[in-house]
Amino acid sequence: MNPAMHPEQHDHRRLGRALDLFDTDPLMGAGLPYWLPDGAVIRHEVEEYVKELERQAGYRHVYSPVLGKRELYEISGHWSHYSDDMFPPMHLGSDADGEEVVLRPSLCPHHALIYRSRAHSYRELPLRMAELGGMYRAELSGVLGGLTRVRAIQLNDAHVFCTLDQAADEARAALRLIRRAYTDLGIEAARYRLSLPGAGGKYVADPAMWERAAALLTEVLDAEGLPYEAVEGEAAFYGPKIDVQIVDRAGRESTLSTVQVDFHQPERFGLEYVGADGARHRPVMVHRSVVGSVERLVARLIEVYGGAFPAWLAPLQVAVVPLSQEQVPQAERCVEEFVRAGLRAELVGPGRGSLGARIRAARLVPYLAVIGPKEAVDGRVALRLRGGRRSEPLPVAEVLAGIGAGVRARNRSLWSGSPL
C-alpha cells in the first residue's frame, strides 16, 4: 500500500471488513468477532506456520478444554488475583450437589495438570508443551475493538517444564523463536519490556520468588543483547515477564509476544520430577507465546500488508484471467491444475467485466495468470505479478512449480519467472 496513506486507511478494522476477512454481530456480542472465509484462510495459514515452527523447536502439542472447575483457578491463584477479568462461574446441577465451572482465562493451569498426570524424570526435561487454544477474558465493552481486544481469544501458548539450570536457556530459546517468527511474518518489534510487579495486592506475595525470576529474565535480555525498559505494574500476577511490544499505524502500543518465568504455579500444583540423585525436585515453568493471540497477530498482519499479503498468506493466490469467452475452457483446466497442486486459484472470467476491470479488481492477488488466444493454444499463461511486473508466457507446469515452491517456503517475495 502507499505509505503516504492516512493511518486510518491502514486500520485493521476498516481493512478487515472491506476485504471480507472478519466481522461482528450484536447478537453474538461485543468482542466476539467471526471469521469470514478469506479471513479464515489467513488464520489457518498462520496457525499451521506456528505449529510447524514449534515442532521444529522441540515442542509437543496438546489439547485441553476451555472450561475448568472453579477450584482449579483457586489453586492456580487466578481466582484470588485475576477474577475481575474472568467470566462468572456457571453452576451445574443443584445447589446442594452441583459444581461450578469457569471459562478459562489462561491455559497454564491446564498444562500444569497435564504435566502432573504422569511421573517425570530429569532425563525428560526440558519438557516443552504447546497448544493453540481458546481462552476468555471478561473485557469491558469500552476497551473492545476489532481483533486487538476481544473476549474470546485463540492463544498461541506453550509451557516449558525444566530444571532451574535450564530455565535461562529455555527463555533465551523462546526469545529467539519469537524473533525468527517476526522475521518470517514481516513484523517488527517496537521495543522489549521487562514487566515487573507494582504496588497493591494484584501480585503473589513472595519477594524472594519475584527477585529470583526477575534476575533470570534480566540475564536473558542481557545475554541476547536486547535493549529493554523495566516497567512496574505490568507483570503477570505469578511472575515477571519479557513483553515484546508492537505499535500499530495509529501509534497505539500493545503486547504481542511474551516470555515468563514462573516459580509460583509449580509450587501450587505440587509439580515434581525425579532428579539424578533419586530425590523429588520442583520444576520451573517457562511460559512463552511466540505470536500471542491469533486475533491480535492477524490484526497486525492486516495493517502491515494493507491486504497485499505474501502469497502463502493470501486468501486467493492465483487469479486465472481468460481474455475472452473462447479461452474460458483452457482457463478452467488451468484453475483445476492449480487447485490440485494445493494452490488457492479462481477463474476470473469475462462475466466479471472488461479485462482492465478484472485486473483492477484483483489488484491485491499475488499472481494473475492471463490466457489469450496464443497462450490457450500453447498451454501457457502470461504471468502478471501484483505491483505490475510481468513475465513472458510460460508453460502452466513451470508456473505451478515456481509459485508452489515459493508458497511452500513461505517466501514474502513473489516468484517472477522470466521477467520481460
Short mmCIF file of C-alpha atoms in Angstrom, two decimals:
data_model
loop_
_atom_site.label_atom_id
_atom_site.label_comp_id
_atom_site.label_asym_id
_atom_site.label_seq_id
_atom_site.Cartn_x
_atom_site.Cartn_y
_atom_site.Cartn_z
CA MET A 1 0.00 0.00 0.00
CA ASN A 2 1.00 3.62 -0.39
CA PRO A 3 2.93 4.60 2.77
CA ALA A 4 1.61 8.13 2.44
CA MET A 5 -1.92 6.93 3.18
CA HIS A 6 -3.60 8.22 6.33
CA PRO A 7 -3.18 5.87 9.35
CA GLU A 8 -6.94 5.28 9.45
CA GLN A 9 -6.71 3.73 5.98
CA HIS A 10 -4.32 1.13 7.44
CA ASP A 11 -6.65 0.40 10.38
CA HIS A 12 -7.25 -3.35 10.52
CA ARG A 13 -10.90 -2.84 11.46
CA ARG A 14 -11.64 -0.90 8.27
CA LEU A 15 -9.48 -3.13 6.08
CA GLY A 16 -10.74 -6.35 7.63
CA ARG A 17 -14.32 -5.51 6.82
CA ALA A 18 -13.55 -4.04 3.39
CA LEU A 19 -11.64 -7.20 2.44
CA ASP A 20 -14.31 -9.52 3.91
CA LEU A 21 -11.91 -11.04 6.46
CA PHE A 22 -13.96 -10.74 9.65
CA ASP A 23 -16.99 -9.00 11.11
CA THR A 24 -19.16 -8.83 14.22
CA ASP A 25 -22.84 -9.13 15.01
CA PRO A 26 -24.62 -7.65 18.03
CA LEU A 27 -26.41 -10.96 18.60
CA MET A 28 -23.05 -12.69 19.02
CA GLY A 29 -21.90 -9.89 21.27
CA ALA A 30 -19.19 -7.27 21.53
CA GLY A 31 -15.63 -8.53 21.41
CA LEU A 32 -16.68 -11.77 19.70
CA PRO A 33 -15.76 -11.39 16.02
CA TYR A 34 -16.41 -14.11 13.48
CA TRP A 35 -14.09 -15.04 10.65
CA LEU A 36 -15.28 -14.93 7.05
CA PRO A 37 -13.83 -17.48 4.56
CA ASP A 38 -10.94 -15.27 3.40
CA GLY A 39 -10.03 -14.35 6.97
CA ALA A 40 -10.25 -18.00 7.98
CA VAL A 41 -7.65 -18.82 5.31
CA ILE A 42 -5.18 -16.34 6.81
CA ARG A 43 -5.87 -17.60 10.31
CA HIS A 44 -5.37 -21.23 9.25
CA GLU A 45 -2.09 -20.48 7.48
CA VAL A 46 -0.73 -18.57 10.48
CA GLU A 47 -1.73 -21.35 12.87
CA GLU A 48 -0.07 -24.02 10.72
CA TYR A 49 3.08 -21.91 10.43
CA VAL A 50 3.36 -21.50 14.21
CA LYS A 51 2.70 -25.18 14.89
CA GLU A 52 5.40 -26.19 12.43
CA LEU A 53 7.85 -23.69 13.93
CA GLU A 54 7.17 -25.10 17.39
CA ARG A 55 7.53 -28.71 16.26
CA GLN A 56 10.92 -27.89 14.77
CA ALA A 57 11.91 -26.35 18.12
CA GLY A 58 11.07 -29.50 20.07
CA TYR A 59 7.55 -28.71 21.29
CA ARG A 60 4.82 -31.33 21.55
CA HIS A 61 1.23 -30.19 21.06
CA VAL A 62 -1.71 -30.94 23.32
CA TYR A 63 -5.40 -30.07 23.51
CA SER A 64 -7.14 -29.06 26.71
CA PRO A 65 -10.73 -27.95 27.45
CA VAL A 66 -11.77 -24.31 27.63
CA LEU A 67 -13.64 -24.99 30.88
CA GLY A 68 -12.29 -25.81 34.31
CA LYS A 69 -13.69 -26.16 37.80
CA ARG A 70 -13.50 -23.06 39.92
CA GLU A 71 -11.24 -24.99 42.29
CA LEU A 72 -8.61 -25.26 39.53
CA TYR A 73 -8.29 -21.48 39.37
CA GLU A 74 -8.32 -21.17 43.13
CA ILE A 75 -5.27 -23.43 43.24
CA SER A 76 -3.50 -21.60 40.40
CA GLY A 77 -4.12 -18.21 42.01
CA HIS A 78 -6.25 -16.82 39.20
CA TRP A 79 -9.37 -16.69 41.36
CA SER A 80 -7.79 -14.55 44.07
CA HIS A 81 -5.64 -12.37 41.81
CA TYR A 82 -7.44 -12.27 38.45
CA SER A 83 -11.16 -12.98 38.97
CA ASP A 84 -12.18 -9.44 37.95
CA ASP A 85 -11.07 -10.34 34.41
CA MET A 86 -12.82 -13.72 34.39
CA PHE A 87 -16.36 -14.60 33.39
CA PRO A 88 -18.63 -15.59 36.28
CA PRO A 89 -18.81 -19.28 37.21
CA MET A 90 -21.52 -21.47 35.68
CA HIS A 91 -23.44 -23.58 38.18
CA LEU A 92 -24.08 -27.17 37.09
CA GLY A 93 -26.58 -29.32 38.96
CA SER A 94 -28.49 -28.43 42.11
CA ASP A 95 -27.16 -26.06 44.72
CA ALA A 96 -26.60 -28.97 47.08
CA ASP A 97 -24.54 -31.29 44.89
CA GLY A 98 -23.66 -29.12 41.89
CA GLU A 99 -20.30 -27.80 40.79
CA GLU A 100 -19.03 -24.53 39.41
CA VAL A 101 -17.13 -24.38 36.14
CA VAL A 102 -15.40 -21.38 34.64
CA LEU A 103 -14.34 -20.33 31.14
CA ARG A 104 -10.58 -20.38 31.42
CA PRO A 105 -8.68 -17.08 31.43
CA SER A 106 -5.39 -18.84 30.78
CA LEU A 107 -4.02 -22.18 29.58
CA CYS A 108 -1.25 -22.60 32.15
CA PRO A 109 -3.31 -24.33 34.89
CA HIS A 110 -4.45 -26.96 32.37
CA HIS A 111 -0.89 -27.60 31.23
CA ALA A 112 0.25 -27.89 34.83
CA LEU A 113 -2.36 -30.63 35.34
CA ILE A 114 -1.28 -32.41 32.15
CA TYR A 115 2.31 -32.38 33.40
CA ARG A 116 1.20 -33.61 36.84
CA SER A 117 -0.79 -36.50 35.35
CA ARG A 118 2.41 -38.50 34.68
CA ALA A 119 5.63 -39.10 36.61
CA HIS A 120 8.68 -37.37 35.14
CA SER A 121 12.42 -37.88 35.30
CA TYR A 122 15.12 -35.26 34.89
CA ARG A 123 16.00 -37.10 31.67
CA GLU A 124 12.72 -35.85 30.11
CA LEU A 125 13.42 -32.21 30.85
CA PRO A 126 13.04 -29.73 29.37
CA LEU A 127 9.51 -30.86 28.51
CA ARG A 128 8.02 -28.40 26.01
CA MET A 129 4.21 -28.41 25.82
CA ALA A 130 2.39 -26.21 23.28
CA GLU A 131 -1.24 -25.54 22.45
CA LEU A 132 -3.18 -23.22 20.20
CA GLY A 133 -6.20 -22.96 22.45
CA GLY A 134 -9.16 -20.82 23.37
CA MET A 135 -9.39 -18.67 26.48
CA TYR A 136 -11.77 -15.97 27.63
CA ARG A 137 -11.40 -12.56 29.24
CA ALA A 138 -14.33 -10.51 30.57
CA GLU A 139 -13.13 -7.29 28.95
CA LEU A 140 -15.28 -4.20 29.44
CA SER A 141 -17.12 -3.14 26.30
CA GLY A 142 -15.40 0.26 26.24
CA VAL A 143 -11.96 -1.25 25.54
CA LEU A 144 -13.03 -3.75 22.88
CA GLY A 145 -12.05 -3.12 19.27
CA GLY A 146 -11.68 -5.18 16.10
CA LEU A 147 -9.35 -8.12 16.61
CA THR A 148 -6.94 -6.46 19.04
CA ARG A 149 -9.14 -6.52 22.16
CA VAL A 150 -11.62 -9.39 22.21
CA ARG A 151 -13.36 -11.57 24.78
CA ALA A 152 -12.74 -14.94 23.08
CA ILE A 153 -9.03 -15.40 22.38
CA GLN A 154 -7.22 -18.09 20.42
CA LEU A 155 -3.82 -18.10 22.08
CA ASN A 156 -0.55 -19.48 20.79
CA ASP A 157 0.70 -20.67 24.17
CA ALA A 158 3.36 -23.02 25.49
CA HIS A 159 4.90 -24.04 28.79
CA VAL A 160 8.35 -25.47 29.26
CA PHE A 161 8.83 -27.57 32.39
CA CYS A 162 12.53 -27.59 33.17
CA THR A 163 15.19 -27.54 35.88
CA LEU A 164 16.35 -24.26 37.33
CA ASP A 165 19.66 -24.65 35.48
CA GLN A 166 17.79 -24.98 32.17
CA ALA A 167 15.39 -22.05 32.65
CA ALA A 168 17.60 -19.26 31.29
CA ASP A 169 18.50 -21.24 28.15
CA GLU A 170 14.83 -22.08 27.53
CA ALA A 171 13.79 -18.44 27.93
CA ARG A 172 16.55 -17.39 25.52
CA ALA A 173 15.46 -20.01 23.01
CA ALA A 174 11.89 -18.74 23.29
CA LEU A 175 13.02 -15.17 22.58
CA ARG A 176 14.94 -16.36 19.53
CA LEU A 177 11.87 -18.23 18.31
CA ILE A 178 9.83 -15.03 18.64
CA ARG A 179 12.40 -13.06 16.66
CA ARG A 180 12.52 -15.76 13.97
CA ALA A 181 8.72 -15.65 13.62
CA TYR A 182 8.71 -11.86 13.36
CA THR A 183 11.25 -12.03 10.53
CA ASP A 184 9.27 -14.70 8.69
CA LEU A 185 5.98 -12.82 9.10
CA GLY A 186 7.33 -9.34 8.35
CA ILE A 187 6.59 -7.93 11.81
CA GLU A 188 8.84 -5.53 13.71
CA ALA A 189 9.14 -5.31 17.48
CA ALA A 190 8.82 -1.72 18.71
CA ARG A 191 10.59 -2.46 21.99
CA TYR A 192 11.23 -5.08 24.65
CA ARG A 193 9.81 -4.57 28.12
CA LEU A 194 10.77 -6.25 31.37
CA SER A 195 7.40 -6.26 33.12
CA LEU A 196 7.71 -6.19 36.91
CA PRO A 197 5.16 -6.14 39.76
CA GLY A 198 3.76 -2.93 41.12
CA ALA A 199 2.07 -1.84 44.33
CA GLY A 200 -1.12 -3.45 45.63
CA GLY A 201 -2.48 -6.93 46.15
CA LYS A 202 -2.66 -7.91 42.48
CA TYR A 203 0.52 -9.96 42.74
CA VAL A 204 1.56 -13.08 44.63
CA ALA A 205 3.27 -12.05 47.87
CA ASP A 206 6.67 -13.71 47.65
CA PRO A 207 9.50 -11.14 47.29
CA ALA A 208 12.24 -13.76 47.04
CA MET A 209 10.43 -15.51 44.19
CA TRP A 210 9.98 -12.24 42.29
CA GLU A 211 13.62 -11.29 42.75
CA ARG A 212 14.86 -14.66 41.50
CA ALA A 213 12.58 -14.68 38.45
CA ALA A 214 13.35 -11.06 37.52
CA ALA A 215 17.08 -11.70 37.78
CA LEU A 216 16.76 -14.67 35.45
CA LEU A 217 14.86 -12.69 32.80
CA THR A 218 17.29 -9.77 33.09
CA GLU A 219 20.13 -12.21 32.47
CA VAL A 220 18.32 -13.48 29.36
CA LEU A 221 17.79 -9.99 27.91
CA ASP A 222 21.39 -9.00 28.58
CA ALA A 223 22.73 -12.22 27.07
CA GLU A 224 20.68 -11.61 23.91
CA GLY A 225 21.95 -8.03 23.70
CA LEU A 226 18.44 -6.62 23.56
CA PRO A 227 17.72 -3.08 24.80
CA TYR A 228 14.76 -3.08 27.16
CA GLU A 229 12.83 -0.94 29.59
CA ALA A 230 11.85 -2.18 33.05
CA VAL A 231 8.25 -1.19 33.83
CA GLU A 232 6.49 -1.74 37.15
CA GLY A 233 2.87 -2.84 37.30
CA GLU A 234 2.85 -4.89 34.07
CA ALA A 235 3.86 -8.34 35.36
CA ALA A 236 1.60 -11.38 35.46
CA PHE A 237 0.24 -11.97 38.96
CA TYR A 238 2.53 -15.01 39.38
CA GLY A 239 5.78 -13.68 37.92
CA PRO A 240 7.68 -11.16 35.79
CA LYS A 241 7.78 -11.38 32.02
CA ILE A 242 9.51 -10.15 28.92
CA ASP A 243 6.90 -8.44 26.74
CA VAL A 244 7.53 -7.84 23.04
CA GLN A 245 5.70 -4.64 22.15
CA ILE A 246 4.32 -3.65 18.76
CA VAL A 247 2.91 -0.31 17.59
CA ASP A 248 0.06 -0.01 15.11
CA ARG A 249 -0.28 2.57 12.34
CA ALA A 250 -2.10 4.95 14.67
CA GLY A 251 0.73 4.80 17.22
CA ARG A 252 -1.08 2.57 19.73
CA GLU A 253 1.21 0.17 21.58
CA SER A 254 0.28 -3.36 22.64
CA THR A 255 1.93 -6.61 23.70
CA LEU A 256 2.09 -9.36 21.10
CA SER A 257 4.54 -11.95 22.48
CA THR A 258 5.77 -12.85 25.96
CA VAL A 259 8.30 -14.96 27.83
CA GLN A 260 7.64 -15.55 31.53
CA VAL A 261 9.35 -17.39 34.36
CA ASP A 262 7.03 -18.96 36.92
CA PHE A 263 8.07 -20.46 40.26
CA HIS A 264 4.57 -20.00 41.69
CA GLN A 265 2.34 -22.49 39.86
CA PRO A 266 4.76 -25.45 40.09
CA GLU A 267 4.58 -24.96 43.85
CA ARG A 268 0.81 -24.54 43.93
CA PHE A 269 0.19 -27.67 41.85
CA GLY A 270 2.89 -29.74 43.54
CA LEU A 271 4.76 -30.41 40.30
CA GLU A 272 7.76 -32.69 40.58
CA TYR A 273 10.42 -34.58 38.71
CA VAL A 274 12.85 -37.21 39.91
CA GLY A 275 16.41 -35.93 39.76
CA ALA A 276 19.68 -37.75 39.08
CA ASP A 277 20.01 -38.14 42.85
CA GLY A 278 16.75 -40.09 43.03
CA ALA A 279 15.06 -37.32 45.02
CA ARG A 280 11.99 -35.32 44.04
CA HIS A 281 12.54 -31.77 42.80
CA ARG A 282 10.33 -28.86 41.75
CA PRO A 283 10.47 -27.86 38.06
CA VAL A 284 10.37 -24.28 36.80
CA MET A 285 7.64 -23.26 34.33
CA VAL A 286 8.71 -21.04 31.45
CA HIS A 287 5.61 -19.59 29.79
CA ARG A 288 6.04 -18.34 26.25
CA SER A 289 3.86 -17.17 23.40
CA VAL A 290 5.60 -16.79 20.05
CA VAL A 291 2.88 -14.72 18.35
CA GLY A 292 0.39 -14.09 21.16
CA SER A 293 -3.26 -14.30 20.21
CA VAL A 294 -4.15 -15.23 16.65
CA GLU A 295 -6.61 -12.31 16.63
CA ARG A 296 -4.03 -9.68 17.52
CA LEU A 297 -1.45 -11.21 15.18
CA VAL A 298 -3.81 -11.16 12.18
CA ALA A 299 -4.79 -7.57 13.03
CA ARG A 300 -1.11 -6.67 12.86
CA LEU A 301 -0.60 -8.52 9.57
CA ILE A 302 -3.59 -6.76 8.01
CA GLU A 303 -2.05 -3.39 8.87
CA VAL A 304 1.50 -4.35 7.86
CA TYR A 305 0.45 -5.58 4.41
CA GLY A 306 -2.65 -3.48 3.83
CA GLY A 307 -4.35 -6.54 2.32
CA ALA A 308 -1.47 -7.28 -0.09
CA PHE A 309 -0.39 -10.41 1.78
CA PRO A 310 2.55 -12.63 0.86
CA ALA A 311 1.41 -15.41 -1.46
CA TRP A 312 1.42 -18.08 1.26
CA LEU A 313 -0.98 -16.00 3.38
CA ALA A 314 -3.15 -14.59 0.58
CA PRO A 315 -6.76 -15.85 0.58
CA LEU A 316 -6.58 -16.05 -3.22
CA GLN A 317 -3.12 -16.84 -4.56
CA VAL A 318 -3.72 -17.05 -8.33
CA ALA A 319 -6.46 -15.40 -10.40
CA VAL A 320 -6.73 -17.07 -13.79
CA VAL A 321 -7.90 -14.48 -16.31
CA PRO A 322 -9.05 -15.51 -19.82
CA LEU A 323 -9.09 -12.62 -22.27
CA SER A 324 -12.39 -13.69 -23.81
CA GLN A 325 -15.05 -16.36 -23.58
CA GLU A 326 -13.14 -18.50 -26.08
CA GLN A 327 -10.32 -19.07 -23.58
CA VAL A 328 -12.60 -19.99 -20.66
CA PRO A 329 -12.29 -23.79 -21.14
CA GLN A 330 -8.49 -23.57 -21.05
CA ALA A 331 -8.69 -21.24 -18.04
CA GLU A 332 -10.95 -23.69 -16.19
CA ARG A 333 -8.47 -26.52 -16.77
CA CYS A 334 -5.68 -24.24 -15.55
CA VAL A 335 -7.60 -23.50 -12.34
CA GLU A 336 -8.12 -27.22 -11.79
CA GLU A 337 -4.36 -27.84 -12.12
CA PHE A 338 -3.53 -25.07 -9.65
CA VAL A 339 -6.08 -26.34 -7.13
CA ARG A 340 -4.89 -29.95 -7.46
CA ALA A 341 -1.37 -28.69 -6.74
CA GLY A 342 -2.59 -27.20 -3.46
CA LEU A 343 -2.84 -23.55 -4.51
CA ARG A 344 -5.84 -21.29 -3.97
CA ALA A 345 -6.90 -20.35 -7.50
CA GLU A 346 -10.05 -18.94 -9.05
CA LEU A 347 -11.39 -18.24 -12.53
CA VAL A 348 -11.94 -14.52 -13.15
CA GLY A 349 -13.86 -14.70 -16.40
CA PRO A 350 -15.31 -12.17 -18.86
CA GLY A 351 -18.60 -12.23 -16.95
CA ARG A 352 -16.91 -10.05 -14.32
CA GLY A 353 -16.25 -7.19 -16.71
CA SER A 354 -13.58 -5.95 -19.07
CA LEU A 355 -10.00 -7.17 -18.81
CA GLY A 356 -8.94 -3.90 -17.21
CA ALA A 357 -11.76 -4.05 -14.68
CA ARG A 358 -10.92 -7.63 -13.74
CA ILE A 359 -7.24 -6.83 -13.31
CA ARG A 360 -8.06 -3.84 -11.12
CA ALA A 361 -10.45 -5.92 -9.02
CA ALA A 362 -7.68 -8.48 -8.47
CA ARG A 363 -5.01 -5.89 -7.62
CA LEU A 364 -4.27 -7.50 -4.22
CA VAL A 365 -3.95 -11.03 -5.61
CA PRO A 366 -0.26 -12.04 -5.78
CA TYR A 367 -0.43 -13.67 -9.23
CA LEU A 368 -2.63 -13.20 -12.30
CA ALA A 369 -2.35 -15.93 -14.94
CA VAL A 370 -3.63 -14.33 -18.14
CA ILE A 371 -4.68 -16.58 -21.04
CA GLY A 372 -5.12 -15.15 -24.51
CA PRO A 373 -5.59 -16.96 -27.86
CA LYS A 374 -1.88 -17.77 -28.24
CA GLU A 375 -1.46 -18.96 -24.65
CA ALA A 376 -4.56 -21.14 -24.96
CA VAL A 377 -3.08 -22.94 -27.98
CA ASP A 378 0.39 -23.34 -26.45
CA GLY A 379 -0.70 -24.39 -22.95
CA ARG A 380 0.93 -21.33 -21.43
CA VAL A 381 -0.05 -18.37 -19.28
CA ALA A 382 1.20 -14.78 -19.23
CA LEU A 383 2.02 -14.13 -15.60
CA ARG A 384 1.32 -10.74 -14.02
CA LEU A 385 2.63 -10.13 -10.53
CA ARG A 386 0.96 -7.87 -8.01
CA GLY A 387 2.56 -4.49 -8.46
CA GLY A 388 2.68 -4.66 -12.24
CA ARG A 389 5.63 -6.88 -13.14
CA ARG A 390 5.08 -9.34 -15.98
CA SER A 391 6.79 -12.42 -17.35
CA GLU A 392 6.94 -13.84 -20.83
CA PRO A 393 4.33 -16.58 -21.47
CA LEU A 394 5.33 -19.69 -19.54
CA PRO A 395 4.13 -23.31 -19.51
CA VAL A 396 1.50 -23.91 -16.86
CA ALA A 397 3.66 -26.61 -15.26
CA GLU A 398 6.56 -24.18 -14.84
CA VAL A 399 4.31 -21.54 -13.27
CA LEU A 400 2.84 -24.16 -10.96
CA ALA A 401 6.29 -25.28 -9.85
CA GLY A 402 7.60 -21.75 -9.30
CA ILE A 403 4.62 -20.39 -7.41
CA GLY A 404 4.17 -23.61 -5.44
CA ALA A 405 7.79 -23.65 -4.27
CA GLY A 406 7.53 -20.06 -3.04
CA VAL A 407 4.28 -20.77 -1.19
CA ARG A 408 5.65 -23.90 0.48
CA ALA A 409 8.76 -21.99 1.57
CA ARG A 410 6.51 -19.17 2.86
CA ASN A 411 8.51 -16.60 0.93
CA ARG A 412 7.46 -13.00 1.38
CA SER A 413 8.65 -12.07 -2.13
CA LEU A 414 6.88 -13.22 -5.29
CA TRP A 415 8.25 -15.67 -7.83
CA SER A 416 8.74 -13.74 -11.05
CA GLY A 417 9.52 -16.44 -13.64
CA SER A 418 11.35 -14.84 -16.55
CA PRO A 419 10.62 -11.07 -16.32
CA LEU A 420 10.01 -9.13 -19.51
#
